[in-house]
Amino acid sequence: MRRLIVIFLSAGLMSACAPRGTVIVDPAAASVGSVQTVYIATTRGPDPESGEPFGAGRSKETRYVRLGVAVPPVRGLGQIEWPRPHARPDPVHDFLATERDILSGPEAFRATLSQQFRHKPAGKRDAVVFVHGFNMTFAEGAYRLAQLGHDLKLDSVLVHYSWPSRGHPLGYAYDRDSVLFARDGLQDLLEQVSAAGADHITIAAHSLGSLLTVETLRQMASSRSSSAVWRKISGVILFSPDIDVDVFHEQAAAIGELPQPFVIFTSKRDKALALSARLTGERERLGNIDGADEVADLAVTVMDTTAFSTGAGHFDAADSASLLAVLGQIATAGGVLEGDGRVGLLAGTVVTVRNATQIIMTPVAAMSGMSN
C-alpha cells in the first residue's frame, strides 16, 4: 500500500507540473484551426474559487452548452496541446474554444440539436455521445471529443456528457461516487438526443465513464419509458473500461440483450487499470483482461490494442497516431464507430470464443489496411 501511495503522489506531482485543460475562448482561432462543434450536457456545478461555470462540484440541475473547438493545424495525430499558464494562447498549436454558448435549458438544447440533424438526410442523422473518464476537467472531456471527431473524420453530431469529476489524480473515490450520482443525467441526455431527431446513437465511453454508461444502460433496460431511446442505440464502445469483470457480468445479465455492436477496447499494458485493479484487490479490470475468454458468454467484441500501447496505455484509441489512422478508416468505411458492426475491417487477427469475438490489432495490420 505504501508503494501505491507513492505512485499516486508521483502522478499528482506530474499532473501539477503539466497544464490542465481550461476553456479559453478566442473567436479568431476559427480562422486558423478546424472547428468542431460539441454539444454538452453537464451535471457539474460552478467553481466558486475560479469563477468557472463548470467545476468539479455536483449539481442536481443539468445545464447545456454549445462549444466550438478549434483543432490547431500544427499537431500530431492524437495530440492535444493546452495553452501554457500565463502564456499567450497560440491557435496554431493549442486547442482553443471559438465560442461557448450556455443554452437556456433542455428545450433550447433539443432545438439546437434538431437544427443540426435537419442538415443530414433522413436515416443518417447520427449522434456520438461521449462519456469522459476519471480525472477530467470540463474542457478536457469536451476537447477530447472534438479531437476524436476531427481525427476520425466522424460525420456525426458530437454530444458530450460532462459528469462531475474531481479533475485530480487523488480524486478516484470522489469520481467513483460521482458515477452513481450522474446516471440519471446521462439517461436524460440520451432521451434528449433521441427527442431532437437522432436516427442512431452511438455511445462511446472511457475509463470510469464506461462504468457510468453500463450502469445507465442497466437502469434504462428496466424502464419501459426508455424503449424508444433504446431502439436508437446503434452501438456501445467502451475504451479502457474501469469496471470489475464480475460486476460487468451482473450488469450485462440485468440489461439482457446488449446493444450491437458492443465493443470493448482493451490493453494488457494499461498501467492505470493495473493500478486500479491493485487498489480494488482484483487481478484485472474489464479494460485489461487477458482475452475474450472472460466475456465469452456475452455478445461483445474485444479489440485488443496492446501492440499500440505506449506510456500509460490508458486511451490508445485516442492517443496512438497509428491506431487512430486505422480506426479512422474503419469509421469512414462505416465500421465500429459508426455502429454497423464491421469491426473486423482492417483490424488484425480475429478469434471467436463462444459468443464473443476478439480482434487483436497489430501495427502490421494497420499498415496493410492503409495501403489498400
Short mmCIF file of C-alpha atoms in Angstrom, two decimals:
data_model
loop_
_atom_site.label_atom_id
_atom_site.label_comp_id
_atom_site.label_asym_id
_atom_site.label_seq_id
_atom_site.Cartn_x
_atom_site.Cartn_y
_atom_site.Cartn_z
CA MET A 1 0.00 0.00 0.00
CA ARG A 2 2.87 2.38 0.75
CA ARG A 3 4.18 1.87 -2.76
CA LEU A 4 0.72 2.63 -4.23
CA ILE A 5 0.58 5.88 -2.25
CA VAL A 6 3.98 6.85 -3.65
CA ILE A 7 2.76 6.12 -7.19
CA PHE A 8 -0.34 8.26 -6.68
CA LEU A 9 1.67 11.13 -5.21
CA SER A 10 4.11 10.95 -8.13
CA ALA A 11 1.22 11.09 -10.58
CA GLY A 12 -0.19 14.08 -8.74
CA LEU A 13 3.10 15.95 -8.89
CA MET A 14 3.48 15.26 -12.62
CA SER A 15 -0.09 16.41 -13.23
CA ALA A 16 0.55 19.60 -11.27
CA CYS A 17 3.53 20.41 -13.49
CA ALA A 18 1.58 19.96 -16.73
CA PRO A 19 -1.08 22.46 -17.80
CA ARG A 20 -4.66 21.30 -17.29
CA GLY A 21 -7.40 21.90 -19.78
CA THR A 22 -9.49 25.04 -19.40
CA VAL A 23 -11.87 26.74 -21.81
CA ILE A 24 -10.16 29.76 -23.34
CA VAL A 25 -12.43 31.48 -25.86
CA ASP A 26 -10.69 33.05 -28.85
CA PRO A 27 -13.08 33.63 -31.79
CA ALA A 28 -10.11 34.38 -34.06
CA ALA A 29 -8.94 30.76 -33.70
CA ALA A 30 -11.77 29.78 -36.07
CA SER A 31 -9.79 31.23 -38.97
CA VAL A 32 -6.71 29.19 -38.02
CA GLY A 33 -7.93 25.77 -36.93
CA SER A 34 -10.61 23.31 -37.97
CA VAL A 35 -13.74 23.95 -35.88
CA GLN A 36 -15.59 21.03 -34.32
CA THR A 37 -18.88 21.82 -32.61
CA VAL A 38 -19.57 19.85 -29.42
CA TYR A 39 -22.98 19.85 -27.71
CA ILE A 40 -22.68 19.28 -23.97
CA ALA A 41 -24.97 18.30 -21.12
CA THR A 42 -23.32 18.62 -17.73
CA THR A 43 -24.15 17.98 -14.09
CA ARG A 44 -21.08 19.92 -12.91
CA GLY A 45 -21.62 22.81 -10.57
CA PRO A 46 -19.84 26.19 -10.76
CA ASP A 47 -16.36 26.52 -9.30
CA PRO A 48 -16.60 29.18 -6.55
CA GLU A 49 -12.82 29.69 -6.41
CA SER A 50 -12.05 30.25 -10.09
CA GLY A 51 -15.45 31.56 -11.12
CA GLU A 52 -15.62 28.97 -13.91
CA PRO A 53 -19.22 27.94 -14.64
CA PHE A 54 -18.40 24.20 -14.73
CA GLY A 55 -16.15 22.85 -11.99
CA ALA A 56 -15.83 19.62 -10.01
CA GLY A 57 -18.89 20.02 -7.81
CA ARG A 58 -22.10 18.08 -8.31
CA SER A 59 -25.23 19.83 -9.50
CA LYS A 60 -28.78 18.45 -9.44
CA GLU A 61 -29.53 20.73 -12.38
CA THR A 62 -28.37 19.68 -15.85
CA ARG A 63 -27.02 22.56 -17.90
CA TYR A 64 -26.40 22.64 -21.63
CA VAL A 65 -23.63 24.16 -23.71
CA ARG A 66 -22.70 24.54 -27.36
CA LEU A 67 -18.92 24.70 -27.60
CA GLY A 68 -16.93 25.47 -30.73
CA VAL A 69 -13.46 23.91 -30.56
CA ALA A 70 -10.68 24.94 -32.94
CA VAL A 71 -8.38 21.97 -33.60
CA PRO A 72 -4.98 23.56 -34.38
CA PRO A 73 -3.30 22.89 -37.74
CA VAL A 74 0.13 22.03 -36.32
CA ARG A 75 -0.13 18.94 -34.13
CA GLY A 76 0.43 15.22 -34.25
CA LEU A 77 -2.49 12.86 -34.74
CA GLY A 78 -3.97 12.15 -31.30
CA GLN A 79 -2.23 15.06 -29.58
CA ILE A 80 -3.95 17.80 -27.58
CA GLU A 81 -1.90 20.82 -26.55
CA TRP A 82 -3.19 23.21 -23.89
CA PRO A 83 -2.17 26.86 -23.60
CA ARG A 84 0.59 27.26 -21.03
CA PRO A 85 -0.34 29.18 -17.87
CA HIS A 86 0.45 32.90 -18.16
CA ALA A 87 1.41 32.44 -21.83
CA ARG A 88 -0.36 33.87 -24.85
CA PRO A 89 -2.58 31.19 -26.44
CA ASP A 90 -1.31 30.01 -29.82
CA PRO A 91 -4.12 28.88 -32.18
CA VAL A 92 -1.54 27.26 -34.46
CA HIS A 93 -0.59 24.72 -31.76
CA ASP A 94 -3.17 24.98 -28.93
CA PHE A 95 -6.74 23.74 -28.68
CA LEU A 96 -8.97 26.78 -28.13
CA ALA A 97 -12.69 27.47 -28.00
CA THR A 98 -14.16 29.70 -30.65
CA GLU A 99 -17.43 30.13 -28.72
CA ARG A 100 -19.08 28.92 -25.53
CA ASP A 101 -22.83 29.34 -25.65
CA ILE A 102 -24.60 28.32 -22.42
CA LEU A 103 -28.11 27.38 -23.54
CA SER A 104 -31.19 28.37 -21.59
CA GLY A 105 -32.43 24.85 -20.87
CA PRO A 106 -33.42 21.46 -22.29
CA GLU A 107 -35.84 22.94 -24.82
CA ALA A 108 -33.12 25.15 -26.30
CA PHE A 109 -30.72 22.18 -26.31
CA ARG A 110 -33.18 19.99 -28.22
CA ALA A 111 -33.93 22.78 -30.68
CA THR A 112 -30.23 23.33 -31.34
CA LEU A 113 -29.63 19.62 -31.89
CA SER A 114 -32.70 19.33 -34.11
CA GLN A 115 -31.33 22.05 -36.35
CA GLN A 116 -28.10 20.09 -36.78
CA PHE A 117 -29.91 16.83 -37.51
CA ARG A 118 -32.07 18.52 -40.15
CA HIS A 119 -28.91 19.26 -42.13
CA LYS A 120 -28.46 15.50 -42.63
CA PRO A 121 -30.53 13.13 -44.78
CA ALA A 122 -33.28 11.17 -43.06
CA GLY A 123 -31.93 7.84 -41.82
CA LYS A 124 -28.41 9.25 -41.44
CA ARG A 125 -29.00 11.61 -38.53
CA ASP A 126 -26.37 10.06 -36.31
CA ALA A 127 -25.07 11.19 -32.94
CA VAL A 128 -21.99 10.11 -31.00
CA VAL A 129 -22.46 10.56 -27.25
CA PHE A 130 -19.10 10.60 -25.45
CA VAL A 131 -18.77 9.97 -21.71
CA HIS A 132 -15.38 11.01 -20.31
CA GLY A 133 -13.38 9.11 -17.71
CA PHE A 134 -11.54 9.63 -14.42
CA ASN A 135 -9.61 12.82 -13.59
CA MET A 136 -11.12 15.06 -16.27
CA THR A 137 -11.95 18.74 -16.28
CA PHE A 138 -14.91 20.12 -18.22
CA ALA A 139 -12.64 21.35 -21.01
CA GLU A 140 -10.58 18.16 -21.25
CA GLY A 141 -13.59 15.93 -21.86
CA ALA A 142 -15.12 18.25 -24.45
CA TYR A 143 -11.83 18.84 -26.26
CA ARG A 144 -11.14 15.10 -26.31
CA LEU A 145 -14.40 14.51 -28.19
CA ALA A 146 -13.53 17.31 -30.61
CA GLN A 147 -10.13 15.68 -31.20
CA LEU A 148 -11.70 12.27 -31.83
CA GLY A 149 -14.31 13.75 -34.15
CA HIS A 150 -11.60 15.54 -36.13
CA ASP A 151 -9.01 12.75 -36.23
CA LEU A 152 -11.55 10.01 -37.05
CA LYS A 153 -13.42 12.25 -39.52
CA LEU A 154 -16.74 11.39 -37.89
CA ASP A 155 -19.78 12.57 -39.84
CA SER A 156 -21.99 12.63 -36.75
CA VAL A 157 -23.32 15.22 -34.34
CA LEU A 158 -20.88 15.25 -31.41
CA VAL A 159 -22.53 15.20 -27.97
CA HIS A 160 -20.69 15.08 -24.65
CA TYR A 161 -21.88 14.17 -21.18
CA SER A 162 -19.67 16.01 -18.68
CA TRP A 163 -20.22 14.41 -15.29
CA PRO A 164 -18.63 15.87 -12.13
CA SER A 165 -15.10 14.51 -11.96
CA ARG A 166 -12.78 15.99 -9.34
CA GLY A 167 -10.17 16.50 -12.07
CA HIS A 168 -7.39 15.38 -9.75
CA PRO A 169 -5.30 12.16 -9.68
CA LEU A 170 -6.16 11.68 -5.99
CA GLY A 171 -9.89 12.08 -6.60
CA TYR A 172 -10.64 8.47 -7.56
CA ALA A 173 -13.11 7.79 -4.72
CA TYR A 174 -14.95 11.06 -5.45
CA ASP A 175 -15.18 10.16 -9.14
CA ARG A 176 -16.47 6.65 -8.38
CA ASP A 177 -19.25 8.16 -6.26
CA SER A 178 -19.97 10.72 -8.98
CA VAL A 179 -20.62 7.86 -11.39
CA LEU A 180 -23.59 6.81 -9.25
CA PHE A 181 -24.72 10.42 -8.92
CA ALA A 182 -24.61 11.00 -12.69
CA ARG A 183 -26.68 8.07 -14.00
CA ASP A 184 -29.98 9.93 -14.26
CA GLY A 185 -28.27 12.81 -16.06
CA LEU A 186 -26.86 10.50 -18.73
CA GLN A 187 -30.20 8.79 -19.25
CA ASP A 188 -31.86 12.19 -19.60
CA LEU A 189 -29.25 13.25 -22.17
CA LEU A 190 -29.87 10.15 -24.29
CA GLU A 191 -33.60 10.88 -24.18
CA GLN A 192 -32.94 14.49 -25.21
CA VAL A 193 -30.79 13.41 -28.18
CA SER A 194 -33.46 10.93 -29.28
CA ALA A 195 -36.24 13.52 -28.96
CA ALA A 196 -34.19 16.01 -31.00
CA GLY A 197 -34.41 13.70 -34.02
CA ALA A 198 -31.40 11.37 -33.93
CA ASP A 199 -31.88 8.22 -36.01
CA HIS A 200 -28.92 6.41 -34.47
CA ILE A 201 -27.00 6.97 -31.24
CA THR A 202 -23.54 5.53 -30.67
CA ILE A 203 -22.31 5.75 -27.08
CA ALA A 204 -18.55 5.96 -26.58
CA ALA A 205 -17.17 5.96 -23.04
CA HIS A 206 -13.72 5.99 -21.48
CA SER A 207 -12.38 4.58 -18.20
CA LEU A 208 -14.79 5.27 -15.30
CA GLY A 209 -17.19 6.75 -17.84
CA SER A 210 -17.68 3.17 -19.02
CA LEU A 211 -18.96 2.20 -15.57
CA LEU A 212 -21.35 5.15 -15.71
CA THR A 213 -22.51 4.12 -19.19
CA VAL A 214 -23.19 0.47 -18.39
CA GLU A 215 -24.90 1.40 -15.11
CA THR A 216 -27.15 3.77 -17.05
CA LEU A 217 -27.94 1.11 -19.66
CA ARG A 218 -28.82 -1.27 -16.84
CA GLN A 219 -31.13 1.38 -15.39
CA MET A 220 -32.74 2.07 -18.77
CA ALA A 221 -33.29 -1.62 -19.55
CA SER A 222 -35.68 -1.88 -16.61
CA SER A 223 -37.68 1.18 -17.68
CA ARG A 224 -40.36 0.89 -20.33
CA SER A 225 -40.27 4.65 -20.82
CA SER A 226 -36.79 4.30 -22.36
CA SER A 227 -37.82 1.82 -25.09
CA ALA A 228 -37.92 4.47 -27.84
CA VAL A 229 -34.39 5.59 -26.97
CA TRP A 230 -33.16 2.01 -26.65
CA ARG A 231 -34.16 1.23 -30.24
CA LYS A 232 -31.94 4.07 -31.46
CA ILE A 233 -28.79 2.94 -29.65
CA SER A 234 -26.81 1.54 -32.58
CA GLY A 235 -23.61 0.69 -30.75
CA VAL A 236 -21.71 0.98 -27.48
CA ILE A 237 -17.93 1.42 -27.36
CA LEU A 238 -16.04 1.17 -24.09
CA PHE A 239 -12.46 2.45 -24.19
CA SER A 240 -10.26 1.07 -21.38
CA PRO A 241 -13.31 0.37 -19.18
CA ASP A 242 -12.56 0.65 -15.47
CA ILE A 243 -15.15 -1.94 -14.43
CA ASP A 244 -14.80 -5.01 -12.25
CA VAL A 245 -15.23 -8.05 -14.52
CA ASP A 246 -17.74 -9.76 -12.20
CA VAL A 247 -19.73 -6.54 -11.90
CA PHE A 248 -19.84 -6.24 -15.69
CA HIS A 249 -21.29 -9.74 -15.99
CA GLU A 250 -24.03 -8.85 -13.50
CA GLN A 251 -24.75 -5.59 -15.33
CA ALA A 252 -24.95 -7.41 -18.67
CA ALA A 253 -27.30 -10.02 -17.19
CA ALA A 254 -29.60 -7.26 -15.94
CA ILE A 255 -29.53 -5.48 -19.31
CA GLY A 256 -30.35 -8.65 -21.22
CA GLU A 257 -29.70 -8.27 -24.94
CA LEU A 258 -26.77 -5.86 -25.30
CA PRO A 259 -26.90 -3.13 -27.98
CA GLN A 260 -24.93 -4.17 -31.05
CA PRO A 261 -22.14 -3.79 -31.74
CA PHE A 262 -20.88 -3.76 -28.16
CA VAL A 263 -17.15 -3.13 -28.38
CA ILE A 264 -14.58 -3.23 -25.57
CA PHE A 265 -11.13 -1.72 -26.23
CA THR A 266 -8.52 -3.42 -24.03
CA SER A 267 -4.78 -3.33 -23.46
CA LYS A 268 -2.67 -5.58 -21.27
CA ARG A 269 -0.24 -2.65 -20.92
CA ASP A 270 -2.79 -0.28 -19.42
CA LYS A 271 -0.91 0.96 -16.35
CA ALA A 272 -3.83 2.96 -14.97
CA LEU A 273 -6.11 -0.09 -14.94
CA ALA A 274 -3.37 -2.25 -13.47
CA LEU A 275 -3.18 0.22 -10.59
CA SER A 276 -6.98 0.33 -10.28
CA ALA A 277 -7.05 -3.47 -10.09
CA ARG A 278 -4.49 -3.47 -7.28
CA LEU A 279 -6.41 -0.83 -5.35
CA THR A 280 -9.57 -2.94 -5.55
CA GLY A 281 -7.76 -6.19 -4.72
CA GLU A 282 -8.56 -7.74 -8.11
CA ARG A 283 -6.34 -9.31 -10.73
CA GLU A 284 -7.61 -7.11 -13.56
CA ARG A 285 -10.32 -4.76 -14.78
CA LEU A 286 -12.52 -5.18 -17.86
CA GLY A 287 -10.20 -2.94 -19.88
CA ASN A 288 -7.08 -5.07 -19.37
CA ILE A 289 -8.47 -8.62 -19.48
CA ASP A 290 -6.16 -11.21 -20.96
CA GLY A 291 -8.57 -12.27 -23.69
CA ALA A 292 -12.16 -12.83 -24.74
CA ASP A 293 -12.46 -16.00 -22.62
CA GLU A 294 -13.56 -13.90 -19.65
CA VAL A 295 -16.55 -12.46 -21.52
CA ALA A 296 -17.18 -15.42 -23.83
CA ASP A 297 -20.79 -15.77 -22.69
CA LEU A 298 -21.62 -12.26 -23.92
CA ALA A 299 -22.20 -10.87 -27.41
CA VAL A 300 -19.26 -8.45 -27.33
CA THR A 301 -16.26 -7.62 -29.47
CA VAL A 302 -12.94 -7.25 -27.66
CA MET A 303 -10.46 -5.01 -29.50
CA ASP A 304 -7.00 -5.75 -28.09
CA THR A 305 -4.78 -2.69 -28.69
CA THR A 306 -1.83 -3.88 -26.59
CA ALA A 307 0.55 -3.64 -29.56
CA PHE A 308 -0.18 0.09 -29.83
CA SER A 309 0.18 0.92 -26.13
CA THR A 310 2.81 3.42 -25.08
CA GLY A 311 3.15 5.43 -21.88
CA ALA A 312 0.18 4.83 -19.58
CA GLY A 313 -1.65 2.96 -22.35
CA HIS A 314 -5.00 4.12 -20.96
CA PHE A 315 -6.57 5.61 -24.12
CA ASP A 316 -4.73 4.13 -27.10
CA ALA A 317 -7.67 4.72 -29.43
CA ALA A 318 -7.36 8.48 -28.87
CA ASP A 319 -3.60 8.86 -28.30
CA SER A 320 -1.89 6.49 -30.75
CA ALA A 321 -1.38 8.05 -34.18
CA SER A 322 -1.03 4.69 -35.92
CA LEU A 323 -4.12 3.25 -34.23
CA LEU A 324 -6.11 6.42 -34.97
CA ALA A 325 -5.16 6.05 -38.63
CA VAL A 326 -6.66 2.58 -38.93
CA LEU A 327 -9.70 3.41 -36.77
CA GLY A 328 -10.30 6.43 -38.99
CA GLN A 329 -10.51 4.11 -41.99
CA ILE A 330 -12.92 1.83 -40.17
CA ALA A 331 -15.14 4.79 -39.22
CA THR A 332 -15.02 6.21 -42.75
CA ALA A 333 -15.98 2.83 -44.19
CA GLY A 334 -18.92 2.54 -41.78
CA GLY A 335 -17.30 0.46 -39.09
CA VAL A 336 -17.17 0.25 -35.33
CA LEU A 337 -17.55 3.96 -34.51
CA GLU A 338 -20.49 4.27 -36.88
CA GLY A 339 -22.25 1.36 -35.22
CA ASP A 340 -22.87 -1.07 -38.07
CA GLY A 341 -20.71 -3.88 -36.72
CA ARG A 342 -18.00 -4.30 -39.36
CA VAL A 343 -15.37 -4.18 -36.67
CA GLY A 344 -13.01 -6.67 -38.29
CA LEU A 345 -12.27 -4.41 -41.25
CA LEU A 346 -8.54 -3.55 -41.45
CA ALA A 347 -8.10 -4.64 -37.85
CA GLY A 348 -5.96 -7.75 -37.33
CA THR A 349 -6.27 -11.31 -36.08
CA VAL A 350 -9.86 -12.34 -35.39
CA VAL A 351 -10.62 -15.02 -32.78
CA THR A 352 -14.12 -16.24 -31.88
CA VAL A 353 -14.69 -17.53 -28.34
CA ARG A 354 -18.30 -18.74 -27.97
CA ASN A 355 -20.45 -15.57 -28.17
CA ALA A 356 -17.55 -13.13 -28.05
CA THR A 357 -15.20 -12.00 -30.80
CA GLN A 358 -11.64 -10.87 -30.11
CA ILE A 359 -9.72 -8.75 -32.59
CA ILE A 360 -6.02 -8.47 -31.83
CA MET A 361 -4.98 -5.28 -33.56
CA THR A 362 -1.42 -5.01 -34.83
CA PRO A 363 0.62 -2.24 -36.46
CA VAL A 364 1.25 -4.63 -39.35
CA ALA A 365 -2.49 -4.96 -39.96
CA ALA A 366 -2.86 -1.19 -39.70
CA MET A 367 -0.16 -0.56 -42.29
CA SER A 368 -1.66 -3.22 -44.58
CA GLY A 369 -5.07 -1.57 -44.34
CA MET A 370 -3.61 1.89 -45.03
CA SER A 371 -2.03 0.65 -48.26
CA ASN A 372 -5.32 -0.72 -49.65
#
